[in-house]
Coordinates of C-alpha atoms and ligand atoms in Angstrom, one line a residue:
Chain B
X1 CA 17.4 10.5 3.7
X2 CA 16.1 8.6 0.8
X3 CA 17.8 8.8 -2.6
X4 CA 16.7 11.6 -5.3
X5 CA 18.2 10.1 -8.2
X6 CA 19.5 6.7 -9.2
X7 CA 22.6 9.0 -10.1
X8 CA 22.6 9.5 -6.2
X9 CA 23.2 5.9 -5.6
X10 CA 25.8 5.2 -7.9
X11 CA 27.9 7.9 -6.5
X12 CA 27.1 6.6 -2.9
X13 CA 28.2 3.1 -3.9
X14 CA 31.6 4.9 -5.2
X15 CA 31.9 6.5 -1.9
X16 CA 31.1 3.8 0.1
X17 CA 32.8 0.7 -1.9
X18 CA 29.4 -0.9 -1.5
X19 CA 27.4 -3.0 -4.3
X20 CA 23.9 -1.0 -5.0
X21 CA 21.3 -3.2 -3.1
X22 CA 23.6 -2.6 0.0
X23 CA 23.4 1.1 -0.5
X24 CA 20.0 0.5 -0.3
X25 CA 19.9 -1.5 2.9
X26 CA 21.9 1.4 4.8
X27 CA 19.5 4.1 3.3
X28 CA 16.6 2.0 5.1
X29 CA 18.4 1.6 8.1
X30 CA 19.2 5.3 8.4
X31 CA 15.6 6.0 7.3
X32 CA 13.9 3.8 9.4
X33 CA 16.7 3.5 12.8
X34 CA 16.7 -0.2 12.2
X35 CA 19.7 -2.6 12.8
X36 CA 21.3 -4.6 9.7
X37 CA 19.3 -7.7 11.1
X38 CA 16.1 -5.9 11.6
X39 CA 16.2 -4.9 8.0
X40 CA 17.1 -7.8 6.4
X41 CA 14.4 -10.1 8.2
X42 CA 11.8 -7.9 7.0
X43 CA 12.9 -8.2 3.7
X44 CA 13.3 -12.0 4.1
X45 CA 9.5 -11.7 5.4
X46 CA 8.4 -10.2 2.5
X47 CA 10.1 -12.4 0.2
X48 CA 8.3 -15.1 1.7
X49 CA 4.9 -13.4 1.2
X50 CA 5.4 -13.3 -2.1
X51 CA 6.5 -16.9 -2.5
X52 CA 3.1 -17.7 -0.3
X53 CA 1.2 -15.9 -2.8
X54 CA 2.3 -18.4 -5.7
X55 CA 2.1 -21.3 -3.4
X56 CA -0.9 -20.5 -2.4
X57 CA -2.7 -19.7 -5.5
X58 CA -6.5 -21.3 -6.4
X59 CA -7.4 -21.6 -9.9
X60 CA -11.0 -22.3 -9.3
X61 CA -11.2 -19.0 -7.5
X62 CA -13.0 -16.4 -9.6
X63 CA -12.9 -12.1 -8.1
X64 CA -16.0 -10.8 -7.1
X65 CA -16.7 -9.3 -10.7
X66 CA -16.3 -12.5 -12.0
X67 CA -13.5 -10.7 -14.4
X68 CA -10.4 -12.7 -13.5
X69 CA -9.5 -16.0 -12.4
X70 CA -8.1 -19.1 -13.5
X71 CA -5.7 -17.8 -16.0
X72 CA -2.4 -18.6 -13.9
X73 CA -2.9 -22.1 -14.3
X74 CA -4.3 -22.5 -17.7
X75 CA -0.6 -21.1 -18.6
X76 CA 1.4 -23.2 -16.4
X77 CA -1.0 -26.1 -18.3
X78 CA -0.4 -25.1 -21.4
X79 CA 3.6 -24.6 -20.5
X80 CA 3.8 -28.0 -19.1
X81 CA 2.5 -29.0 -22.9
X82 CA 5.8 -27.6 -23.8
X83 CA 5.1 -26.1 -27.0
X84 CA 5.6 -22.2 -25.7
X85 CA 7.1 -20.0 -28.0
X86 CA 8.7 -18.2 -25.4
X87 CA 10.2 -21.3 -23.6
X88 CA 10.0 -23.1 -20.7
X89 CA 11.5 -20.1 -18.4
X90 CA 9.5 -17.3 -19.9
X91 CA 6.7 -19.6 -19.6
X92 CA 7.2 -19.5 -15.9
X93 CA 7.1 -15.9 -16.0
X94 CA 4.3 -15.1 -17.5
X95 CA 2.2 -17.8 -15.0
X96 CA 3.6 -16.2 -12.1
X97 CA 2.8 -13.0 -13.2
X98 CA -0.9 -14.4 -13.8
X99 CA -0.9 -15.8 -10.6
X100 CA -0.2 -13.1 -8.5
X101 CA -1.8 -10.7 -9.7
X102 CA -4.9 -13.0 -10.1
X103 CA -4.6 -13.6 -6.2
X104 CA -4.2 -10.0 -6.1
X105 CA -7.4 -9.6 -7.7
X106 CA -9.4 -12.4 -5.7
X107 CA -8.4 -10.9 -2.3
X108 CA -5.9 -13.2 -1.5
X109 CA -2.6 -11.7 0.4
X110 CA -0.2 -10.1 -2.0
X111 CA 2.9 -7.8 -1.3
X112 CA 2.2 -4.3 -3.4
X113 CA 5.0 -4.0 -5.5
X114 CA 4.9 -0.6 -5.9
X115 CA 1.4 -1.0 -5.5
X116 CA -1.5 -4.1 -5.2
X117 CA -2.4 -3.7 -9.7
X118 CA 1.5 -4.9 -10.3
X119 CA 2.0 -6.9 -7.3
X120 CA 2.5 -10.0 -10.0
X121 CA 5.7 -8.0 -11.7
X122 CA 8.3 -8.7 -9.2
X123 CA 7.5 -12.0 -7.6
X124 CA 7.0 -13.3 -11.7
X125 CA 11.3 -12.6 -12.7
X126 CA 11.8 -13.7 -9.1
X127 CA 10.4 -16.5 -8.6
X128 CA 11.5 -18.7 -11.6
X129 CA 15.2 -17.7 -10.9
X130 CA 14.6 -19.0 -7.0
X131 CA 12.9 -22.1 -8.2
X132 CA 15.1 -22.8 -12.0
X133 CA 18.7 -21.1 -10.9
X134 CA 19.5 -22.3 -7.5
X135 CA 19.0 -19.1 -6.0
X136 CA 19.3 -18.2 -2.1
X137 CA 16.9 -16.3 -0.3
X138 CA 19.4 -14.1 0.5
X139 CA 20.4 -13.1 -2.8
X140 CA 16.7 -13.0 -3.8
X141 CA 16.5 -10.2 -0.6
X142 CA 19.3 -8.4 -2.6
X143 CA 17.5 -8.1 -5.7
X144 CA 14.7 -6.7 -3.7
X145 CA 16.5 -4.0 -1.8
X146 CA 17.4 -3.0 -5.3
X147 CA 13.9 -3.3 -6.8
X148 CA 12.7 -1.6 -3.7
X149 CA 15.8 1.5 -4.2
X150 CA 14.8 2.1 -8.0
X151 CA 11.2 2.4 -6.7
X152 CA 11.5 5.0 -4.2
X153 CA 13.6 7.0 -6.7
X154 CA 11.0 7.0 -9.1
X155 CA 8.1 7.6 -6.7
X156 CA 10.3 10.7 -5.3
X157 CA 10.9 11.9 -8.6
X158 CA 7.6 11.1 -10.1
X159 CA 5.0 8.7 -8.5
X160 CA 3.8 4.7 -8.4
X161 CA 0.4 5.6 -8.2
X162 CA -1.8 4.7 -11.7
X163 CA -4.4 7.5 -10.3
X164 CA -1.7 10.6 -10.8
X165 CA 0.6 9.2 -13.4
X166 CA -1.2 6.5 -15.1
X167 CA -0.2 2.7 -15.8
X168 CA 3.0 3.7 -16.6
X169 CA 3.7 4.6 -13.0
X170 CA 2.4 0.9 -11.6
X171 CA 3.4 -1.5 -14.5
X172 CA 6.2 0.9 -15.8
X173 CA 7.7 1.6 -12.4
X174 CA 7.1 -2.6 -11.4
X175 CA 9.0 -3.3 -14.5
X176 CA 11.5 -1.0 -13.7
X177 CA 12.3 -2.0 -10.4
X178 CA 12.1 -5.8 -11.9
X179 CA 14.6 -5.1 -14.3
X180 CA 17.2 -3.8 -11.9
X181 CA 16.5 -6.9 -9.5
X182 CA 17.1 -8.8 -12.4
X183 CA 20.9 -7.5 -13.4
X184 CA 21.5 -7.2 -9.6
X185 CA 20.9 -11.0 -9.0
X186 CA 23.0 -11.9 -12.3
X187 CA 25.9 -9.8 -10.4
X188 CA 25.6 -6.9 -13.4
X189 CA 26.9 -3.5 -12.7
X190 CA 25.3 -0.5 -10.5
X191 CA 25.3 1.2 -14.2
X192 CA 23.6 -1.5 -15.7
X193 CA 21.0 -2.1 -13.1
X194 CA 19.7 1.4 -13.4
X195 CA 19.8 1.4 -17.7
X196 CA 18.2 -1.8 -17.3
X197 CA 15.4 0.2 -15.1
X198 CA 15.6 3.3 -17.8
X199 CA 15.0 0.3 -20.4
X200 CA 12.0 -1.1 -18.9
X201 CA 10.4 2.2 -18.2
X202 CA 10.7 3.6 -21.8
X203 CA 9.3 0.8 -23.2
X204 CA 6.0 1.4 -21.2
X205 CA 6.1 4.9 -21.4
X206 CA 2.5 6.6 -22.3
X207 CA 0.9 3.1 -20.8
X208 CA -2.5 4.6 -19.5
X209 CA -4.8 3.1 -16.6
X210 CA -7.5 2.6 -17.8
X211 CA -9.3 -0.6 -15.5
X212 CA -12.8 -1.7 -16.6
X213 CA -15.6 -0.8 -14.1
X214 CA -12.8 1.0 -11.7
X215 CA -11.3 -2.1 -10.7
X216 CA -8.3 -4.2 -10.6
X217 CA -8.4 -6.3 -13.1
X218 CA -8.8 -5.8 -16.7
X219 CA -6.5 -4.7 -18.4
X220 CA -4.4 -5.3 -14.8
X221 CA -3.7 -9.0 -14.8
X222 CA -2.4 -9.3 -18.1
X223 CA -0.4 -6.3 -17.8
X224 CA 2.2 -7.7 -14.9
X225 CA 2.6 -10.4 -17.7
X226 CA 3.7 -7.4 -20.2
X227 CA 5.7 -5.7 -16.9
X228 CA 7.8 -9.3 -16.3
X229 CA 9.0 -10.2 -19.9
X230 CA 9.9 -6.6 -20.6
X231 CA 12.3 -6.8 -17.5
X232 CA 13.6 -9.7 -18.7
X233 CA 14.3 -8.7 -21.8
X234 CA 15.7 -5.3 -20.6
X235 CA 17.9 -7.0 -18.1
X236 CA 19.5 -8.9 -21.1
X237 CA 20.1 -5.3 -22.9
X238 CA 21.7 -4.3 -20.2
X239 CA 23.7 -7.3 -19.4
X240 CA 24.9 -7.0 -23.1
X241 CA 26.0 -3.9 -22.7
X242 CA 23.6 -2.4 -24.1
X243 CA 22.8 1.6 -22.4
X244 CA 19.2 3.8 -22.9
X245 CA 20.5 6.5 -24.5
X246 CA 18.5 9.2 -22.6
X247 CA 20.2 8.8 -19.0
X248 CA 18.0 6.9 -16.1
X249 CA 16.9 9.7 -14.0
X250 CA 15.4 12.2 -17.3
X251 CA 13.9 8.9 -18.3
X252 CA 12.2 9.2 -14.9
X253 CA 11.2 12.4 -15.2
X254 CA 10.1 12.1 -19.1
X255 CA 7.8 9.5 -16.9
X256 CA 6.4 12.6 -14.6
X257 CA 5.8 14.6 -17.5
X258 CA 3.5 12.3 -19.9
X259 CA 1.9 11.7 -16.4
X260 CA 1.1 14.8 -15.5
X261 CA -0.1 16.0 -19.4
X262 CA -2.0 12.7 -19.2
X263 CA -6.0 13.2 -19.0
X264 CA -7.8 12.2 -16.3
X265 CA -9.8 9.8 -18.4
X266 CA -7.3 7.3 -18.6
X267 CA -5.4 7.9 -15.1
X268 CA -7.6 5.2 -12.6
X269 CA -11.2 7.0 -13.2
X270 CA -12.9 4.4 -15.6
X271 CA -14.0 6.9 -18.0
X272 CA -11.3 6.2 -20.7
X273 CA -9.3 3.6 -23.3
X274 CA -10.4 0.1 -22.2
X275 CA -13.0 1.0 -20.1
X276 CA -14.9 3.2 -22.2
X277 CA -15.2 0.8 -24.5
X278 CA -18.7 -0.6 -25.3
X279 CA -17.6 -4.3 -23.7
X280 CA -16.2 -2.5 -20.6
X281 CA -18.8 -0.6 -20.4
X282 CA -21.1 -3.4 -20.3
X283 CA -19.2 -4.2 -17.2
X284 CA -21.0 -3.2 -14.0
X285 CA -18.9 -3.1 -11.0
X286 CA -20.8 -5.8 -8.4
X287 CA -23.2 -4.6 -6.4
X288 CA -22.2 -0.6 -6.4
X289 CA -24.0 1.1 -3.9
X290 CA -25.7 3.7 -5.6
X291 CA -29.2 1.3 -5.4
Chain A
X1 CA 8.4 7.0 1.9
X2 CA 10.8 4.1 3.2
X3 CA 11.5 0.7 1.2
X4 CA 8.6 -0.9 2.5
X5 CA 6.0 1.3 1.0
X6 CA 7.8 0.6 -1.9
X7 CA 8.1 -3.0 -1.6
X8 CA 4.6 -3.2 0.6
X9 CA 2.5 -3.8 2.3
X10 CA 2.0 -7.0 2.4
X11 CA -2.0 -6.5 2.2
X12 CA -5.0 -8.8 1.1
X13 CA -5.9 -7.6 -2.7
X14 CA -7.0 -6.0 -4.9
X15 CA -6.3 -2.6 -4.2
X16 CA -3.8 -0.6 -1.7
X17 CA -6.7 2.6 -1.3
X18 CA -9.7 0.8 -1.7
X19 CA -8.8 -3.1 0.3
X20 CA -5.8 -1.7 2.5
X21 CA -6.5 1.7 3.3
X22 CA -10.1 0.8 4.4
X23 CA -8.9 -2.2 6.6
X24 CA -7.0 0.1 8.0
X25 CA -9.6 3.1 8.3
X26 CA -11.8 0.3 10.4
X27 CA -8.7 -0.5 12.3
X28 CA -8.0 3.0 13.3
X29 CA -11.6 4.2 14.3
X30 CA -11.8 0.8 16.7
X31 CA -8.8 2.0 18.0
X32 CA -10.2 5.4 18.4
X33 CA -13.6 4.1 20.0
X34 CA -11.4 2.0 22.5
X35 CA -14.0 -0.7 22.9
X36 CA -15.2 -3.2 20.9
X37 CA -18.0 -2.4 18.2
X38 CA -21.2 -3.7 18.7
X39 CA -22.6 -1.8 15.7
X40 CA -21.7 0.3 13.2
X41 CA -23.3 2.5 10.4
X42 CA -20.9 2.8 7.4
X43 CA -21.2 5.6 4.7
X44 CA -19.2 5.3 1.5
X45 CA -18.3 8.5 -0.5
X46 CA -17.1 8.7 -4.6
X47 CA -14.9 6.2 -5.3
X48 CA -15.8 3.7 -2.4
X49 CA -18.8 4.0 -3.1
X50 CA -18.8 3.3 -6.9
X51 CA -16.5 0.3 -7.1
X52 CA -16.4 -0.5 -3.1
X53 CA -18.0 -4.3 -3.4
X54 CA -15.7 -5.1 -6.5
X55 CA -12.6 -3.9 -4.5
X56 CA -14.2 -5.6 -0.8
X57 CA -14.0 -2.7 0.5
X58 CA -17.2 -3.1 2.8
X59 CA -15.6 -6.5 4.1
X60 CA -12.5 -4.1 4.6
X61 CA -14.0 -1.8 6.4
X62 CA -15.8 -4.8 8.3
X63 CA -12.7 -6.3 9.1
X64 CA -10.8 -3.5 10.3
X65 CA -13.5 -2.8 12.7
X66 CA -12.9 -6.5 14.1
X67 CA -9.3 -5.4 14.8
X68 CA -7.8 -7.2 12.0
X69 CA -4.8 -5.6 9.6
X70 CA -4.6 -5.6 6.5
X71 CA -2.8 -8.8 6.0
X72 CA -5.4 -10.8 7.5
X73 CA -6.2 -13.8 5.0
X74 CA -10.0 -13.4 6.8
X75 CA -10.6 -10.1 5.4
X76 CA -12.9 -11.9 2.5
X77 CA -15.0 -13.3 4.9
X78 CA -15.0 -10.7 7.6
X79 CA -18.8 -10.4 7.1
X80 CA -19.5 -14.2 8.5
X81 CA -16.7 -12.9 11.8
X82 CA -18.7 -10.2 12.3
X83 CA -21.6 -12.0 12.9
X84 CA -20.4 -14.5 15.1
X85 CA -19.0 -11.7 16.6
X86 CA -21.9 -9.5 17.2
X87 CA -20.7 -6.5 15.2
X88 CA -23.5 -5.2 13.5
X89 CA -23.4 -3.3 10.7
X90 CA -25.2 -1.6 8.0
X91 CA -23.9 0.1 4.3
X92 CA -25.5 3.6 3.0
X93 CA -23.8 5.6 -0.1
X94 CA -23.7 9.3 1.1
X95 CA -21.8 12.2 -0.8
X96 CA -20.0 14.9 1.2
X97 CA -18.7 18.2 0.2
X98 CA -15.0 18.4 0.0
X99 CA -14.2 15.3 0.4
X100 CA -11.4 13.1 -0.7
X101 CA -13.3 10.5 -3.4
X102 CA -12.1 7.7 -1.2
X103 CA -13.7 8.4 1.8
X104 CA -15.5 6.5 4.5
X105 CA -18.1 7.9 7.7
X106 CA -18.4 5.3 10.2
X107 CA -20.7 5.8 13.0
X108 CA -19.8 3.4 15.8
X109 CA -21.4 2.1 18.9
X110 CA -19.3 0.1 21.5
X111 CA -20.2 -2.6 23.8
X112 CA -19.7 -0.8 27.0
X113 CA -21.6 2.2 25.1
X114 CA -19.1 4.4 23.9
X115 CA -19.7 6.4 20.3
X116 CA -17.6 7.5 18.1
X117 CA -18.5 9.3 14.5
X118 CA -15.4 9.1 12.3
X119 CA -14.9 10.6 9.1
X120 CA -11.4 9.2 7.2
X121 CA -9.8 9.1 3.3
X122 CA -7.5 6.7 1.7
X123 CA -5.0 8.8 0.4
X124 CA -2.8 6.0 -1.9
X125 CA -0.8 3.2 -0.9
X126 CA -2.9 2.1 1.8
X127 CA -2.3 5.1 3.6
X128 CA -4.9 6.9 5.3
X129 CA -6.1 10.4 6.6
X130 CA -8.4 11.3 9.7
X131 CA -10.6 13.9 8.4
X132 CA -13.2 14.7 11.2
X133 CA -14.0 13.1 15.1
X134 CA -16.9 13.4 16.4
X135 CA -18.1 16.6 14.6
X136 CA -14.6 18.0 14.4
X137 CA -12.6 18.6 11.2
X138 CA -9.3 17.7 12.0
X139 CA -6.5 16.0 9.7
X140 CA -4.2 13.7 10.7
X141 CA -2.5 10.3 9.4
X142 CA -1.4 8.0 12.3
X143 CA 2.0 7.3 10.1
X144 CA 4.0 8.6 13.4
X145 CA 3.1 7.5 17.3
X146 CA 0.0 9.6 17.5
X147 CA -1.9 10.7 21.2
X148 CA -5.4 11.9 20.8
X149 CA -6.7 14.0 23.4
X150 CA -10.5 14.8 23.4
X151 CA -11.0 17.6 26.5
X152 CA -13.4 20.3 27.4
X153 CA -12.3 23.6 25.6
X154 CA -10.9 25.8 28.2
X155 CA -7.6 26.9 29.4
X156 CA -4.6 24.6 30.8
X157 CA -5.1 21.4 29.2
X158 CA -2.4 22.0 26.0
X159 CA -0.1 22.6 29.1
X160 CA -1.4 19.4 31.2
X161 CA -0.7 17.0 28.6
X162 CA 2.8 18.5 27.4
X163 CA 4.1 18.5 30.9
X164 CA 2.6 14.5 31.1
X165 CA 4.9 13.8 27.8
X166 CA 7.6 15.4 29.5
X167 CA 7.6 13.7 32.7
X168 CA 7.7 10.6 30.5
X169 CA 10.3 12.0 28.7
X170 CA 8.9 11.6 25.2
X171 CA 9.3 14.8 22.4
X172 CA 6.5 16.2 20.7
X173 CA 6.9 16.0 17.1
X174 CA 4.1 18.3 16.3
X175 CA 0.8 19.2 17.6
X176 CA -2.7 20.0 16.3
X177 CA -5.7 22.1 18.0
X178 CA -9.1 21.6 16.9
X179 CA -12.4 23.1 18.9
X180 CA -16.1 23.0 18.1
X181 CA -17.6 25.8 19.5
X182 CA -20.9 24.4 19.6
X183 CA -20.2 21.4 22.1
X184 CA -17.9 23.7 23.9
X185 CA -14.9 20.5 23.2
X186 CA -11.6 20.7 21.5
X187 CA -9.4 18.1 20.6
X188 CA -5.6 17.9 20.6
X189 CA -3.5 15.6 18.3
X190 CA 0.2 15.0 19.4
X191 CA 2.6 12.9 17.1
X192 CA 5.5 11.8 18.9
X193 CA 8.7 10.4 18.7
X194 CA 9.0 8.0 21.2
X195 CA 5.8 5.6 22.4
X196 CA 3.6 6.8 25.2
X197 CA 3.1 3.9 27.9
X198 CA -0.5 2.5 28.4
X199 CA -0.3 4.1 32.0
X200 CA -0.2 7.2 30.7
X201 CA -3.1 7.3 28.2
X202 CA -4.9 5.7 31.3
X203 CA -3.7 8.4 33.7
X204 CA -4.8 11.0 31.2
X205 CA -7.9 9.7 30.3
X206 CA -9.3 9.6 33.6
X207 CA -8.4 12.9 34.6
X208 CA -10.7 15.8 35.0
X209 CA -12.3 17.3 32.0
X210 CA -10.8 15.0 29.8
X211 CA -12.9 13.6 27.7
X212 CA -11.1 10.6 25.5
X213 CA -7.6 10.2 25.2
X214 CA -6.6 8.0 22.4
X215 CA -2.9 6.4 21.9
X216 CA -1.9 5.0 18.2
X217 CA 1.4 3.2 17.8
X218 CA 2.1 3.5 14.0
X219 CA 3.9 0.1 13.8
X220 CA 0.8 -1.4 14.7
X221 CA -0.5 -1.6 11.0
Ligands
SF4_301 S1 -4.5 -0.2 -15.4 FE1 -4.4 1.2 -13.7 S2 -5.3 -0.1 -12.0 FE2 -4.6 -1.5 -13.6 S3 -2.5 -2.0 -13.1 FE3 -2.4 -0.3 -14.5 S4 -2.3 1.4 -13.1 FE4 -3.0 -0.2 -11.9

C-alpha cells in the first residue's frame, strides 16, 4: 500500500535501513507486482522523456492560442549573454522550466509531473544538475522515485489536481516533489528531504489556478519557472539545516484545507484572478465550439 | 494511485483531462467497436466543449480513434492521418444532463459495419470513465483488465461467462449488470485480475445470444 504520510516513510526507512527513494521503489513494486528491474527501467524511461522534451524543444513553435511559445529560448539567449542576476545555473533553470512547459503547451510529449500545467518543474532542477554536475542517470532515477513518493503522499492526503485544490496543488505539489529530488540527489537526509518539500509547499501556499481562456498556459508557463527556483532555494534551507516549523504532513493538509475553502472561481474554471481580468478576458479560446 | 500517475504519463501536452484523457476516450471506444472507424460523429460536452481546440482535444479524440496513445508525437496532426486514413469525422457541441463537464459522445461506424454509441468523461489525470454503451448507463474505468459482454437479457449468461473465466482460471475482481429494457439487451462488465486470452473473447463472442464481447488490457494505455 502506498504511503499516507511522509512521516510513514521515514519510519519505514528506519525499519528497513533503506535511504528514502528506495523505500519508494519497494512501495511501487509491492503496489504494482513489478520486479526491482521492471521498476527501475520505467523510471529510467521516463527520465529520458523528459530529457527528450528539452532536447527536443522548437522555439519557433507557437500553441494553438497563440499564448505561448518561444520564451525557453529567449532565456537560454539572454543566459548565454551572461549577465543573469540569478547566475548561470539558475539561469538554466528557469529555461528548462520554460521549455517544458512551453512544449507542454504546444502539444509536444511531456511527462505530467504531477500533472501536464507543471510538467516543466521537475525536469527544470533535474536537468541542469544532469547536464552541470556530472550526474548519472541512475541517481537522477533516485531523485525521481523520491519526487514521485512526496507526490503520492500529497495527492493521498490532499490532491495534484489545480481543478479541486487550486495551483497550489500542481505548482505547489511540483515544487514540492522537486525540492525533495533535490536534497535526495545532494545525498541530504530523509528528514531534510521532506522539510525541504514542507518548504516548497508553504511558500506557494493560497497559489490559485486561475488559466486564461481555460487553458494551459497563462499564468502556467511562467509558473513552473516560480515552482523550480523555489525548490532550489528550499533544498538549500534544508541542506542548511534549516526545518519548516509546522511539521511536513500538517503542512500538507494546511494545503487541503485552503483548497477546499478556495472558490471555485480561481480553482481551473476561468472565471477568476488572471483570467477575469479585462486582457484575459480579451482572450478567446480558439475556435470553441459553441459557433 | 501508483508512482507513475504521479510521475506520468508520459502524454503529448497540454492537458492530462482534456489532451490525454480524450486520446485515450478515442482509444477505448475503437477498442470497444472492435473494427476500424470509418466515420465517426463526435459531441463535446462543458468543458470540452469550451476550451477543446485550445487543449487539441478534437485531434485527441481523432487520434485515439486511429488507435494511437497518448504518447504519440502524431497526436497534433491526427486530423491529416485520418484522412489518409479514411476516418471520417465530424464535431457538434451538445449539452447532456448529468454529465461530467469533460465529457465526450462518439457515435462510431466501422468498416466492416459495426456501430457503436459511446458516451465517456475524463475524470483527472488522464484517467477516464465509461458512462453509457450503446443506450446503456453504465460506469466503468478500464484501469483494471476489463471484459465487456453485450448479450440478450435473459437468464444464464452471468453464469456462462463466470464458468468461461473459470475454466481459464482467471478471478473476477468485480462485476457490473446493466439492462435496457427497451432493446430487451443487458450488458455485463467484468474486471479481472489476470488477462483473458484472445481465444476466449473470440469463443464468447461468437456464441449464442451474445451480442459483443469486448476485452481491455489496462496496460495497453
Ligand atoms: S494555473 Fe491552473 S492550469 Fe495553470 S498550472 Fe496552475 S493549476 Fe495548472
Amino acid at each position: 500500500m502506498a504511503f499516507a504520510s511522509l512521516q510513514e516513510i521515514l519510519t519505514y526507512m528506519e525499519e528497513k535501513s533503506v535511504p528514502f527513494w528506495e523505500a519508494i521503489l519497494m512501495e511501487d513494486m509491492a503496489e504494482r507486482g513489478v520486479s526491482r528491474e521492471d521498476s527501475m527501467k520505467k523510471m529510467l524511461d521516463t527520465w529520458q522523456a523528459m530529457l527528450h522534451a528539452s532536447d527536443s524543444y522548437e522555439p519557433q513553435r507557437k500553441s494553438a492560442s497563440g499564448l505561448t511559445g518561444g520564451q525557453g529560448s529567449l532565456m537560454e539567449q539572454y543566459c548565454q549573454a551572461g549577465q543573469t542576476l540569478c547566475g548561470p545555473f539558475i539561469g538554466q533553470v528557469i529555461t528548462e522550466a520554460l521549455k517544458t512547459a512551453e512544449s507542454n503547451a504546444c502539444m509536444k510529449r511531456i511527462v505530467a509531473a504531477p500533472t501536464a500545467g507543471a510538467s516543466g518543474v521537475l525536469p527544470a532542477v533535474l536537468l541542469p544538475c544532469y547536464r552541470e554536475h556530472g550526474v548519472s542517470d541512475e541517481q537522477i532515477a533516485q531523485a525521481m522515485y523520491t519526487a514521485a513518493g512526496i507526490g503520492q503522499v500529497i495527492a493521498a492526503r490532499a490532491s495534484v489536481s489545480g481543478a479541486a485544490g487550486g495551483c497550489q496543488a500542481e505548482i505547489g505539489s511540483a515544487s514540492a516533489m522537486a525540492a525533495g529530488a533535490l536534497v535526495s540527489l545532494k545525498g541530504g537526509s530523509g528528514k531534510q528531504i521532506t522539510h525541504a518539500a514542507a518548504m516548497a509547499l508553504k511558500n506557494l501556499l493560497g497559489l490559485v489556478c486561475d488559466p486564461v481562456a481555460g487553458l494551459v498556459e497563462v499564468p502556467c508557463v511562467k509558473r513552473n519557472v516560480v515552482g523550480a527556483v523555489n525548490a532550489m532555494s528550499c533544498a538549500d534551507l534544508a541542506l542548511a539545516g534549516i526545518e519548516s516549523r509546522i511539521p511536513p504532513d500538517q503542512v500538507i493538509d494546511a494545503m487541503r484545507e485552503v483548497g477546499d475553502r478556495m472558490d471555485s472561481s480561481l480553482r481551473e474554471t476561468g472565471k477568476g484572478g488572471l483570467a477575469a481580468t479585462p486582457a484575459g478576458q480579451a482572450v478567446q479560446a480558439p475556435g470553441s465550439f459553441h459557433l | 494511485m501508483n508512482i507513475f500517475d504521479i510521475l506520468g504519463p508520459v502524454m503529448v501536452g497540454p492537458s492530462s483531462s482534456h489532451t490525454a484523457g480524450a486520446v485515450r476516450i478515442g482509444y477505448a471506444a475503437r477498442k470497444l467497436l472492435q473494427d476500424k472507424p470509418v466515420s465517426a460523429k463526435i459531441g463535446l460536452h462543458g468543458s470540452f466543449a469550451d476550451t477543446g481546440t485550445g487543449h487539441g482535444t478534437d485531434r485527441a479524440l481523432v487520434a485515439g480513434l486511429l488507435g494511437m496513445k497518448p504518447d504519440d508525437t502524431r497526436i497534433p496532426d491526427s486530423f491529416q492521418i485520418a484522412a489518409r486514413q479514411g476516418l471520417s469525422f465530424s464535431f457538434e457541441t451538445v449539452q447532456l444532463k448529468e454529465a461530467h463537464p469533460n465529457t465526450a459522445i462518439l457515435t462510431l461506424r466501422g468498416e466492416s459495419g459495426r456501430c457503436l454509441e459511446i458516451q465517456a468523461a475524463s475524470i483527472g489525470g488522464g484517467r477516464i470513465m465509461i458512462r453509457k454503451l450503446d443506450g446503456i448507463e453504465i460506469s466503468f474505468s478500464l484501469e483494471k483488465p476489463t471484459l465487456i459482454v453485450n448479450n440478450e437479457d435473459k437468464p444464464g449468461y452471468v453464469a456462462r461467462v463466470a464458468a468461461l473465466l473459470s475454466e481459464e482460471q482467471i478471478n473476477i475482481a468485480s462485476m457490473q449488470l446493466y439492462r435496457n429494457h427497451k432493446t430487451g439487451h443487458a450488458i455485463m462488465v467484468l474486471e479481472t485480475d489476470q488477462r483473458v486470452s484472445e481465444a476466449a473473447v473470440s469463443a464468447l463472442a461468437g456464441s449464442e445470444g451474445i451480442l459483443k464481447a469486448a476485452y481491455f488490457n489496462s496496460e495497453e494505455v
